[in-house]
Short mmCIF file of C-alpha atoms and ligand atoms in Angstrom, two decimals:
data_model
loop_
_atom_site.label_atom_id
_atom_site.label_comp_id
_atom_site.label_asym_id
_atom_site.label_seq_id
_atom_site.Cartn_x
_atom_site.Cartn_y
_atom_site.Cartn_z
CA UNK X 1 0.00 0.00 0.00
CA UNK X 2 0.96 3.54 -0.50
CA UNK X 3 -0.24 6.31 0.67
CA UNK X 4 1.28 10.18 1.77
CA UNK X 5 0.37 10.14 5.68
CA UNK X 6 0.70 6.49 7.63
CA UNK X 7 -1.15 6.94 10.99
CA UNK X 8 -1.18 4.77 13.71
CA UNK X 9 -3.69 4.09 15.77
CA UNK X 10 -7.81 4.95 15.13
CA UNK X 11 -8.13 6.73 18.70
CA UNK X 12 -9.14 10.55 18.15
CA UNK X 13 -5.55 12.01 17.63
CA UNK X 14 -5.30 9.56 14.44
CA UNK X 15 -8.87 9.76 12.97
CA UNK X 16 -9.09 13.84 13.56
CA UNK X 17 -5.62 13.81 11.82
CA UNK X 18 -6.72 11.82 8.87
CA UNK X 19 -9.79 13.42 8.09
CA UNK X 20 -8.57 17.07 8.45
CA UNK X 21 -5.86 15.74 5.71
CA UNK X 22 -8.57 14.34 4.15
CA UNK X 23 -10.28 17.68 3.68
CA UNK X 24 -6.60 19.02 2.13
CA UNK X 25 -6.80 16.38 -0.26
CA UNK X 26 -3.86 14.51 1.16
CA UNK X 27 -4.09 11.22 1.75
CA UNK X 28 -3.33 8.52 4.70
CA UNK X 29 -3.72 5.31 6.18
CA UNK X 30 -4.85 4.29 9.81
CA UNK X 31 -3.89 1.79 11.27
CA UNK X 32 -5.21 0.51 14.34
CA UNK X 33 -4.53 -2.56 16.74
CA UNK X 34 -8.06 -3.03 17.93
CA UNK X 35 -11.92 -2.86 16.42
CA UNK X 36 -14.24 0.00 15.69
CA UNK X 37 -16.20 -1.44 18.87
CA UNK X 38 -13.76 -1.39 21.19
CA UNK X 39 -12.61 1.72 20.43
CA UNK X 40 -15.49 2.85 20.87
CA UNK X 41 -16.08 1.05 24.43
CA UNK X 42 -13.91 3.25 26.00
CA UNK X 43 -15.47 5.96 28.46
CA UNK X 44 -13.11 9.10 28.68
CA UNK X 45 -13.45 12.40 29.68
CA UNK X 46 -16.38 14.82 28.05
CA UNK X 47 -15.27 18.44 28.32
CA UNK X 48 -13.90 20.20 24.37
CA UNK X 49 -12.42 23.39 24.27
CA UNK X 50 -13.38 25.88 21.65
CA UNK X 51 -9.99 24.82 19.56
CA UNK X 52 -11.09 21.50 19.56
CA UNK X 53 -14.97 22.02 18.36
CA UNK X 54 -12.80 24.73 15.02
CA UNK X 55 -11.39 21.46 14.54
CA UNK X 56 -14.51 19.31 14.32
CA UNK X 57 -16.11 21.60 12.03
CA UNK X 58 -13.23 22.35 9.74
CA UNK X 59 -13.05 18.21 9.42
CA UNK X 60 -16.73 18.51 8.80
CA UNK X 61 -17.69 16.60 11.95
CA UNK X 62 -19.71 19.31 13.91
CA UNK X 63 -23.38 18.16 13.18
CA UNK X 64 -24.16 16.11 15.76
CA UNK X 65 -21.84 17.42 18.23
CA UNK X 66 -23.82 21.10 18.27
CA UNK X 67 -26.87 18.94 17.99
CA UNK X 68 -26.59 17.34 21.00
CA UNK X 69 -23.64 18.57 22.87
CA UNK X 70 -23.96 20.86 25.91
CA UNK X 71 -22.46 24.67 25.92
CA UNK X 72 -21.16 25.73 29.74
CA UNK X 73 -20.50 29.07 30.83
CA UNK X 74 -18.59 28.56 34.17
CA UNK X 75 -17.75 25.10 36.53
CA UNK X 76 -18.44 24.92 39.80
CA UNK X 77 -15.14 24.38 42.88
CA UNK X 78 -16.13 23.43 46.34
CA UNK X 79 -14.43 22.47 49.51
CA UNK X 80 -16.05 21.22 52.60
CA UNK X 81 -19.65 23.13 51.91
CA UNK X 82 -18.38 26.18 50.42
CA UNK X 83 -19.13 26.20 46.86
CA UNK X 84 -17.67 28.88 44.01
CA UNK X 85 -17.95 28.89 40.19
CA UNK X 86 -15.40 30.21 37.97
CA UNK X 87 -17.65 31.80 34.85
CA UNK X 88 -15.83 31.29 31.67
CA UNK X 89 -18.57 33.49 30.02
CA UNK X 90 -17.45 36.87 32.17
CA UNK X 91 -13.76 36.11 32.31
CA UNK X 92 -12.73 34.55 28.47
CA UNK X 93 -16.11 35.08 26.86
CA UNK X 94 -15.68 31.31 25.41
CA UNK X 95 -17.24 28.64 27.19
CA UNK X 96 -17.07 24.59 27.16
CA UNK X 97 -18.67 22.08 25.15
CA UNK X 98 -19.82 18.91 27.32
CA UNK X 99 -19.72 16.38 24.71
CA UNK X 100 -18.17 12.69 25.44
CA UNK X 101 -14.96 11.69 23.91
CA UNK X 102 -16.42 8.44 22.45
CA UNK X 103 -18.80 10.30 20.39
CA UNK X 104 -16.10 12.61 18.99
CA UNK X 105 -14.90 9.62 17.77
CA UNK X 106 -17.83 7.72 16.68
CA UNK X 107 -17.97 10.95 14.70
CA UNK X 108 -15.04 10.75 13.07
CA UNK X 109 -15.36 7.36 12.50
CA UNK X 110 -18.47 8.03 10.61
CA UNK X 111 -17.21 10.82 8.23
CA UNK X 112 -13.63 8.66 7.95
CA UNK X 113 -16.40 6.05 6.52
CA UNK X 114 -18.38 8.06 4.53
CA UNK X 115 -14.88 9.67 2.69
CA UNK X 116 -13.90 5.77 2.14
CA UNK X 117 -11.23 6.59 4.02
CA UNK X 118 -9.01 3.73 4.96
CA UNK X 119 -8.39 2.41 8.61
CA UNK X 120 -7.38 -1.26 8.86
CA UNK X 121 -8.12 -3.03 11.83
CA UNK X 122 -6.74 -6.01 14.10
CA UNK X 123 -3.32 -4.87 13.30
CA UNK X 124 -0.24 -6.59 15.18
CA UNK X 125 3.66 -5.82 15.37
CA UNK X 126 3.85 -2.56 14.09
CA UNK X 127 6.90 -1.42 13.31
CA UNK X 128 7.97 1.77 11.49
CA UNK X 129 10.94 1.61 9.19
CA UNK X 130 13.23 4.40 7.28
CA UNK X 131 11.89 7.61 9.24
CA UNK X 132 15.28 8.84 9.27
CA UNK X 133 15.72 8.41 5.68
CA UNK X 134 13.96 9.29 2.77
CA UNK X 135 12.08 5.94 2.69
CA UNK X 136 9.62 5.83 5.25
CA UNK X 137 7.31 2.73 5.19
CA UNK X 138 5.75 0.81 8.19
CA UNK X 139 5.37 -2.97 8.43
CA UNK X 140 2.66 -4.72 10.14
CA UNK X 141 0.78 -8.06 10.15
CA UNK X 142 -2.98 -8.41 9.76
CA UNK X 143 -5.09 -12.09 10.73
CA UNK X 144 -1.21 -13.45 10.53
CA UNK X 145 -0.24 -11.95 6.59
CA UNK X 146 2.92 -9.74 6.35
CA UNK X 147 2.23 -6.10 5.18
CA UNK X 148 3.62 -2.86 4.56
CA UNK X 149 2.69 0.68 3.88
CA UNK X 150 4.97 3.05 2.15
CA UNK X 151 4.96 6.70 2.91
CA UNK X 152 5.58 10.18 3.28
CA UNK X 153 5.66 10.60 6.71
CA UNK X 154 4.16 8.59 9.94
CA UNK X 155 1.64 10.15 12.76
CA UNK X 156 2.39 8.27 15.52
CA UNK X 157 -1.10 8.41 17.10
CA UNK X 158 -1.37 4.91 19.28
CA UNK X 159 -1.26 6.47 22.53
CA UNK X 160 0.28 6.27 25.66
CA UNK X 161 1.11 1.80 25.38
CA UNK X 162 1.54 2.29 21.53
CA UNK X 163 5.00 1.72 19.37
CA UNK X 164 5.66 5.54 18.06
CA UNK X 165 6.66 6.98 20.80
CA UNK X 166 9.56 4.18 21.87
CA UNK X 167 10.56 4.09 17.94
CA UNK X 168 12.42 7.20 18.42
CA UNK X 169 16.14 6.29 19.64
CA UNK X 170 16.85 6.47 23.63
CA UNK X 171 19.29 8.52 23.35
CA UNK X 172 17.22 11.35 21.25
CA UNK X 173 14.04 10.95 23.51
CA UNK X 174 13.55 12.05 27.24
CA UNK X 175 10.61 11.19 29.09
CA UNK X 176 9.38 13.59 32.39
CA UNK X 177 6.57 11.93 34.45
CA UNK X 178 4.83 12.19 37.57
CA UNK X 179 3.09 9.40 38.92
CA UNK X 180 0.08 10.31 41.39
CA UNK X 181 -0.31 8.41 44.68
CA UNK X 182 -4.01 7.77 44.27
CA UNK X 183 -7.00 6.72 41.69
CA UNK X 184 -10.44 7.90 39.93
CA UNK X 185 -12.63 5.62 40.88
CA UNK X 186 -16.02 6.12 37.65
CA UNK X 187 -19.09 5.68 37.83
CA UNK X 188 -21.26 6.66 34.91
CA UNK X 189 -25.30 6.19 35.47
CA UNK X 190 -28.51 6.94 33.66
CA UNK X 191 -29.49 9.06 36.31
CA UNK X 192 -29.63 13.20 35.73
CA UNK X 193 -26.82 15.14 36.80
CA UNK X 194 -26.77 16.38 40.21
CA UNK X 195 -26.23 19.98 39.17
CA UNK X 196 -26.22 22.10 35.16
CA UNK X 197 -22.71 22.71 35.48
CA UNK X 198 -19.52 20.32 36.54
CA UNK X 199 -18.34 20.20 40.39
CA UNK X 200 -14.95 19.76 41.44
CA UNK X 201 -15.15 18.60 45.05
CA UNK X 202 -12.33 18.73 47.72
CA UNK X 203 -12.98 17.17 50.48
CA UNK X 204 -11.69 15.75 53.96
CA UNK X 205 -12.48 12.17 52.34
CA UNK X 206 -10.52 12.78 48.77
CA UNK X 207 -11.13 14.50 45.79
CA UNK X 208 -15.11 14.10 43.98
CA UNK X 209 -16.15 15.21 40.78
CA UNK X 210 -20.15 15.39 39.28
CA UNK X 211 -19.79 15.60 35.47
CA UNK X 212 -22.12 14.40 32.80
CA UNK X 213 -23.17 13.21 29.46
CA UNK X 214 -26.82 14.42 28.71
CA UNK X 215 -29.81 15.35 30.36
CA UNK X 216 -29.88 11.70 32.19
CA UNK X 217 -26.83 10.14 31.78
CA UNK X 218 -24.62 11.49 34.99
CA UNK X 219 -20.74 10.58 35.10
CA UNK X 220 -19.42 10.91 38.92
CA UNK X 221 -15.64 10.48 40.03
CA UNK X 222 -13.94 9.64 43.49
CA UNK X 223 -10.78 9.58 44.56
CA UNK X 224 -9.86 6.35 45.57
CA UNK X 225 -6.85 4.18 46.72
CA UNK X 226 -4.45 2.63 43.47
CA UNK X 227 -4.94 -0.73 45.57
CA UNK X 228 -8.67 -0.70 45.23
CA UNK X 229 -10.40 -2.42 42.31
CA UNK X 230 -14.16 -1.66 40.97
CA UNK X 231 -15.55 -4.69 42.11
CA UNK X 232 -14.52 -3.64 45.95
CA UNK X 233 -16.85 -0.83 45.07
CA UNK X 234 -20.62 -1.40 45.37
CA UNK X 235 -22.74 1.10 44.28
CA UNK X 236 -24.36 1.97 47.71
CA UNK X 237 -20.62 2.28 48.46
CA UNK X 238 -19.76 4.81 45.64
CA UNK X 239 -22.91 7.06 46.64
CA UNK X 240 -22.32 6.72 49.94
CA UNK X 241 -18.62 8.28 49.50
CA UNK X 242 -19.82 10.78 46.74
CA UNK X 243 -22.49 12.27 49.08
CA UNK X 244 -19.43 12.48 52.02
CA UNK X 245 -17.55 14.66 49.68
CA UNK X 246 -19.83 17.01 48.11
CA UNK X 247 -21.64 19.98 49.70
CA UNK X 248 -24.81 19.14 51.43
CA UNK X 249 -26.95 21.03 49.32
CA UNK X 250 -25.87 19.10 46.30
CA UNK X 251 -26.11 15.72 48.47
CA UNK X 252 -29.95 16.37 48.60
CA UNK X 253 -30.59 16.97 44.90
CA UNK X 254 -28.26 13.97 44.02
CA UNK X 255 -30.34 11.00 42.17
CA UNK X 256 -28.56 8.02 42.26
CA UNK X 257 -29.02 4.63 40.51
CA UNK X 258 -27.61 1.68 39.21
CA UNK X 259 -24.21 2.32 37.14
CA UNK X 260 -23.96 0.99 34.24
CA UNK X 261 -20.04 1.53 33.71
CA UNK X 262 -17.81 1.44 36.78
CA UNK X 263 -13.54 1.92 36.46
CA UNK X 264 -10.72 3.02 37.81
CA UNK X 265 -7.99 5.03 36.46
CA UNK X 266 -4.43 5.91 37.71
CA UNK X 267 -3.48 9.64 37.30
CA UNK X 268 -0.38 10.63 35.63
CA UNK X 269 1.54 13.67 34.51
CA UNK X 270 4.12 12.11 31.23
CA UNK X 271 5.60 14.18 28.57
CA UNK X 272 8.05 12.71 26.15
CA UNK X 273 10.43 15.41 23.91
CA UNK X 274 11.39 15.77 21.14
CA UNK X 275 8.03 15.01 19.39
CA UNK X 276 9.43 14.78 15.91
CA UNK X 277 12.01 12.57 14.71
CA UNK X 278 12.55 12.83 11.08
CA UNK X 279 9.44 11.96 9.40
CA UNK X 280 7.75 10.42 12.70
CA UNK X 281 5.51 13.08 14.10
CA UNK X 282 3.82 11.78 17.89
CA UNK X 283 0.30 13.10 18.60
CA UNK X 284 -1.82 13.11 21.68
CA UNK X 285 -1.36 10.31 24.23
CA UNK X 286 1.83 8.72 22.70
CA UNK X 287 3.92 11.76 23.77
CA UNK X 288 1.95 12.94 26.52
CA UNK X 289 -0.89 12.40 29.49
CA UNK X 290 -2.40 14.47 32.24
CA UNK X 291 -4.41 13.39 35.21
CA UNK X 292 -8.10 14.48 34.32
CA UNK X 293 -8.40 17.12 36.60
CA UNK X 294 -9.41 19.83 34.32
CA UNK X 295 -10.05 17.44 31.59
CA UNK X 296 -6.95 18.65 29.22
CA UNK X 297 -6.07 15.03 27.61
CA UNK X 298 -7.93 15.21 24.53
CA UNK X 299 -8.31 18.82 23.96
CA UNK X 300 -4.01 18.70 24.33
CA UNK X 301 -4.05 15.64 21.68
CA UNK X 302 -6.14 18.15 19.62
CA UNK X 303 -3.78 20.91 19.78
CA UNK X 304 -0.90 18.91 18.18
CA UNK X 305 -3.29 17.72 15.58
CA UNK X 306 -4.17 21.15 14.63
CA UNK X 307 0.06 22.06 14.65
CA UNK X 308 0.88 18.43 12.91
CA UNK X 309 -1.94 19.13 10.11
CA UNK X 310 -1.22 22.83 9.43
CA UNK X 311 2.72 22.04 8.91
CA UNK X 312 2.07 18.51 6.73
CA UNK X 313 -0.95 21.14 4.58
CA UNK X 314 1.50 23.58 3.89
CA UNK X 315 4.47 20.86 2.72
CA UNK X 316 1.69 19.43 0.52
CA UNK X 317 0.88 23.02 -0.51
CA UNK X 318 4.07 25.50 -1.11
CA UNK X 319 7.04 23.00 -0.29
CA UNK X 320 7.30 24.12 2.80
CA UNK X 321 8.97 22.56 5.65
CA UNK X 322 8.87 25.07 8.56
CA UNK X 323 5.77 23.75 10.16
CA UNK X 324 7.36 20.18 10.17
CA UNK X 325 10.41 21.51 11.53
CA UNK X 326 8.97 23.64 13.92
CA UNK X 327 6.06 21.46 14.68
CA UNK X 328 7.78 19.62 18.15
CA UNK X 329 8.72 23.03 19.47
CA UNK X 330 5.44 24.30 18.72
CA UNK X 331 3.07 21.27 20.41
CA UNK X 332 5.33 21.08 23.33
CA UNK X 333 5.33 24.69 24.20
CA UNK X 334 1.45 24.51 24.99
CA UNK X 335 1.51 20.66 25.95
CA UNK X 336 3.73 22.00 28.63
CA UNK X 337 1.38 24.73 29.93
CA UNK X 338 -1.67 22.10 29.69
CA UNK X 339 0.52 19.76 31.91
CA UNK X 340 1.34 22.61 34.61
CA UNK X 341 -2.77 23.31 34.77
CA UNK X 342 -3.90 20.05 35.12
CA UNK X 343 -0.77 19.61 37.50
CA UNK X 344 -1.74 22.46 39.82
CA UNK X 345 -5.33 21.71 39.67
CA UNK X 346 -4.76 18.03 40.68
CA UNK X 347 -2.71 19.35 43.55
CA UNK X 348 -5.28 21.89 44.93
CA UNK X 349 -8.11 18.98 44.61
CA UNK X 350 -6.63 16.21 45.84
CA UNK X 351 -5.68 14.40 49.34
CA UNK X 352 -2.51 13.14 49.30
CA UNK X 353 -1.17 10.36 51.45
CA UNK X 354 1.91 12.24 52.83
CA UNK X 355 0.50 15.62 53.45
CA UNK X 356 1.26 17.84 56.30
CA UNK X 357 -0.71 20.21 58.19
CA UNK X 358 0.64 22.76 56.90
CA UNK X 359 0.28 21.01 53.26
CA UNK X 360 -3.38 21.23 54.49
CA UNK X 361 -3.25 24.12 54.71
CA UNK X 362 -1.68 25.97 52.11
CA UNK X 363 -4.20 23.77 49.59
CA UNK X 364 -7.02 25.35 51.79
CA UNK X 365 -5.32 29.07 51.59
CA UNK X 366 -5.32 28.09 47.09
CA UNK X 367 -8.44 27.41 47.38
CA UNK X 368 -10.12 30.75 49.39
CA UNK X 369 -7.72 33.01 47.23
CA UNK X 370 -9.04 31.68 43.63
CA UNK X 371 -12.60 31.41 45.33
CA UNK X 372 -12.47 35.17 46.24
CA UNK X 373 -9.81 36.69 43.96
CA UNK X 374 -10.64 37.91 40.25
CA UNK X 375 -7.18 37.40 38.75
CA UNK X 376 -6.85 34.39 39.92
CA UNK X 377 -10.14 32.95 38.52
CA UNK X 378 -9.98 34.49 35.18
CA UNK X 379 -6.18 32.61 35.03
CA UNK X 380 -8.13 29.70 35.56
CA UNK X 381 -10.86 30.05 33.01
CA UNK X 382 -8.41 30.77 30.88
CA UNK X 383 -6.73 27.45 31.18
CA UNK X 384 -10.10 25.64 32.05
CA UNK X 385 -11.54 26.94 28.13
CA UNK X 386 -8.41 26.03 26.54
CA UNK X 387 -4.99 28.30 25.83
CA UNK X 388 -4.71 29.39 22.10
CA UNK X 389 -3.10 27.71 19.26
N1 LIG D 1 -0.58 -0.26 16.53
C1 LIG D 1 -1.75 0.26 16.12
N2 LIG D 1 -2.59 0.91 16.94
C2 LIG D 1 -2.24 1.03 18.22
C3 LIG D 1 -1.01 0.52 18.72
C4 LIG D 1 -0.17 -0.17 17.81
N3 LIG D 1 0.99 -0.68 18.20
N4 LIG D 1 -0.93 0.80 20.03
C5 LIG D 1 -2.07 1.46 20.35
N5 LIG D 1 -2.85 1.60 19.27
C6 LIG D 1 -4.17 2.26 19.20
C7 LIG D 1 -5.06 2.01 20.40
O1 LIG D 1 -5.79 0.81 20.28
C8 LIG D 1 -5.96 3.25 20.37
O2 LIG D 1 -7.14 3.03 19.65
O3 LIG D 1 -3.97 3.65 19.19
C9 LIG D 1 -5.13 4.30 19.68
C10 LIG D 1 -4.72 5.42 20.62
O4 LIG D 1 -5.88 6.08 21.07
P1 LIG D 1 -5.93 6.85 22.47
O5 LIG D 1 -5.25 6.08 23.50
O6 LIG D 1 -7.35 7.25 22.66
O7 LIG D 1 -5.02 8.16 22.20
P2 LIG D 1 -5.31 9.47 21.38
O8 LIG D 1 -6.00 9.17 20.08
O9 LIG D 1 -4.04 10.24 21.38
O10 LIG D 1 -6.40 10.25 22.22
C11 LIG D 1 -6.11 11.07 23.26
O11 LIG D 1 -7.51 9.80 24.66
O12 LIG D 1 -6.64 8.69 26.49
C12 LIG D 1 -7.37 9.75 26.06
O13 LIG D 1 -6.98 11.41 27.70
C13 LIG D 1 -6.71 10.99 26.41
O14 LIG D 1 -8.52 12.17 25.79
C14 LIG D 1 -7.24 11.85 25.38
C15 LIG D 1 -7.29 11.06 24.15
C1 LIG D 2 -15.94 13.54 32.52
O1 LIG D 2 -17.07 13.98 32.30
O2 LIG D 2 -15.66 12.35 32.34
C2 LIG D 2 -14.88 14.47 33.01
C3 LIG D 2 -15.15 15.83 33.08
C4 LIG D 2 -14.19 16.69 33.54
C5 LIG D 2 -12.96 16.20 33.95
C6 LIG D 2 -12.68 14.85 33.86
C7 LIG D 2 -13.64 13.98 33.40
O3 LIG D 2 -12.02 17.06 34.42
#
């Protein structure tokens, strides 16, 4: 096969990427180790930043997503039983979309279908060949058959466990990373959300969060221990804890319900540089994750899709190669400003096994001077809505 753009991996980095090219005329490949069903299984965060929802609609993918997506002016913070909003409306003018990540990309999966665009699935041992030459190609096996696609240049797209990112020699790459003591313990339940807008909850108990997905489909999040598992988790237990870490008046206008999706993620802070290497290009999750707090991982994986597809659309168009040379520089300067917001927020939120009084303390101190202090929430809603391009 042949094609100009090889991407790997059908997650939302890789599909946005390959129908934005799509819409330049320049062609690619996906390739992806898993089904369109299990991709689509997986329950991520729901909160797009205006960048993000350009990018939909330039990729021709915005339909649906305006349709039924939900447009939030502010979030709400709360500690204990005091409760404050940040309004993104007064301080950036630009508010949130609350739309889930797995129907972004049963989105793009649709309008990747209707192009005929081609994703191959159930593909094993990756590996990709000759991006430091003039030759770049990637080999691969499908149902057990050798194959190969010649190219251009590769997207490495597959994510945090995927092959891109370690295909770039050790002693070019360096990896930072932050490993966080504790868990998110999801529950998502077709119950209606316990309040319009999202709550961030610190508590005594841990860290709570009451997000959403529509008008009855609620998604809730608690802190939990990395040793825990979901099935230690009933769901009286899960409401039990949620109601202990949110403010009263919220407890009695919570509806709860069976889940019907219960998880648990670790929380990480990872960033790998350089993210170019020759004609290798990393997007999204294969260079770099944050923990959810402030739900930056897919509008970040967006940003570099937007960089990565302006610098390949203008090689296609004039010759020109300063986007692809200036295209790691460019994604890491604001993956590196995403990574310090959903850094600090984690901090402020969170109980942490080894903190001190004082520790106590000062995270109380953050979070009465951003609950009471103007500059400090419109820096937040600035980061919350997304930094610019
Ligand atoms: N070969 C082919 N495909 C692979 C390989 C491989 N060796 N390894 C992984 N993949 C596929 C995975 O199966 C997955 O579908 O790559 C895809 C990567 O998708 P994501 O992990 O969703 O990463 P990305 O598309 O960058 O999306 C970023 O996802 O994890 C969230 O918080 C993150 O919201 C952010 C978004
Ligand atoms: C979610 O709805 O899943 C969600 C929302 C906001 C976050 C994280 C997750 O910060």
């Amino acid at each position: 096969m042949q094609t100009q753009v090889a991407i790997i991996g059908g997650g939302p980095s890789g599909l946005l990427l390959s129908q934005l090219l799509h819409v330049r005329g320049i062609d690619s490949v996906v390739l992806e180790r898993k089904t369109k069903d299990y991709v689509l299984g997986r329950i991520r965060a729901g909160v797009l930043e205006q960048g993000l929802l350009a990018l939909m609609e330039e990729a021709g993918c915005a339909e649906r997503m305006h349709a039924e997506g939900f447009t939030h002016d502010g979030t709400l913070i709360s500690y204990g039983d005091e409760m404050f909003r940040i309004d993104f409306a007064r301080h950036t003018g630009t508010p949130v979309m609350v739309y889930g990540q797995t129907e972004v990309t049963r989105d793009l999966y649709a309008a990747r279908e209707a192009a005929g665009g081609r994703i191959v699935y159930n593909v094993e041992d990756v590996v990709i060949r000759g991006v430091d030459s003039e030759a770049a190609h990637v080999t691969y096996r499908v149902n057990g058959e050798a194959r190969r696609v010649d190219c251009d240049f590769v997207a490495g797209c597959d994510g945090f466990h995927g092959v891109s990112r370690k295909t770039i020699p050790e002693d070019v790459r360096r990896e930072y990373e932050k490993v966080y003591p504790f868990g998110w313990l999801g529950v998502l339940s077709e119950t209606p959300p316990v309040n319009d807008e999202l709550i961030y909850a610190n508590s005594e108990r841990g860290f709570a969060l009451c997000s959403m997905r529509n008008a009855n489909l609620s998604r809730y999040y608690i802190q939990c221990s990395l040793e825990d598992s979901p099935e230690d988790w009933s769901d009286d237990a899960f409401w039990a804890e949620l109601k202990r870490r949110i403010p009263k008046d919220q407890v009695e206008k919570l509806v709860t319900g069976p889940s019907i999706e219960k998880s648990i993620a670790p929380l990480r802070s990872f960033v790998t540089e350089p993210m170019r290497w020759g004609r290798l290009f990393l997007c999204g999750d294969a260079a770099h994750i944050v923990p959810p707090t402030g739900a930056k991982g897919l509008n970040t994986a967006a940003s570099d899709v937007h960089y990565l597809y302006h610098a390949l659309w203008e090689y296609y168009g004039n010759g020109s190669e300063a986007g692809i040379e200036g295209y790691s520089a460019k994604a890491l300067a604001r993956v590196w400003k995403a990574e310090r917001f959903s850094w600090w927020f984690s901090s402020v939120m969170h109980r942490y096994p080894d903190q001190s009084e004082f520790d106590l303390k000062m995270q109380r101190a953050e979070l009465e001077f951003l609950g009471s202090n103007e500059a400090a929430q419109a820096a937040m809603a600035e980061n919350y809505v997304g930094l610019p391009y």
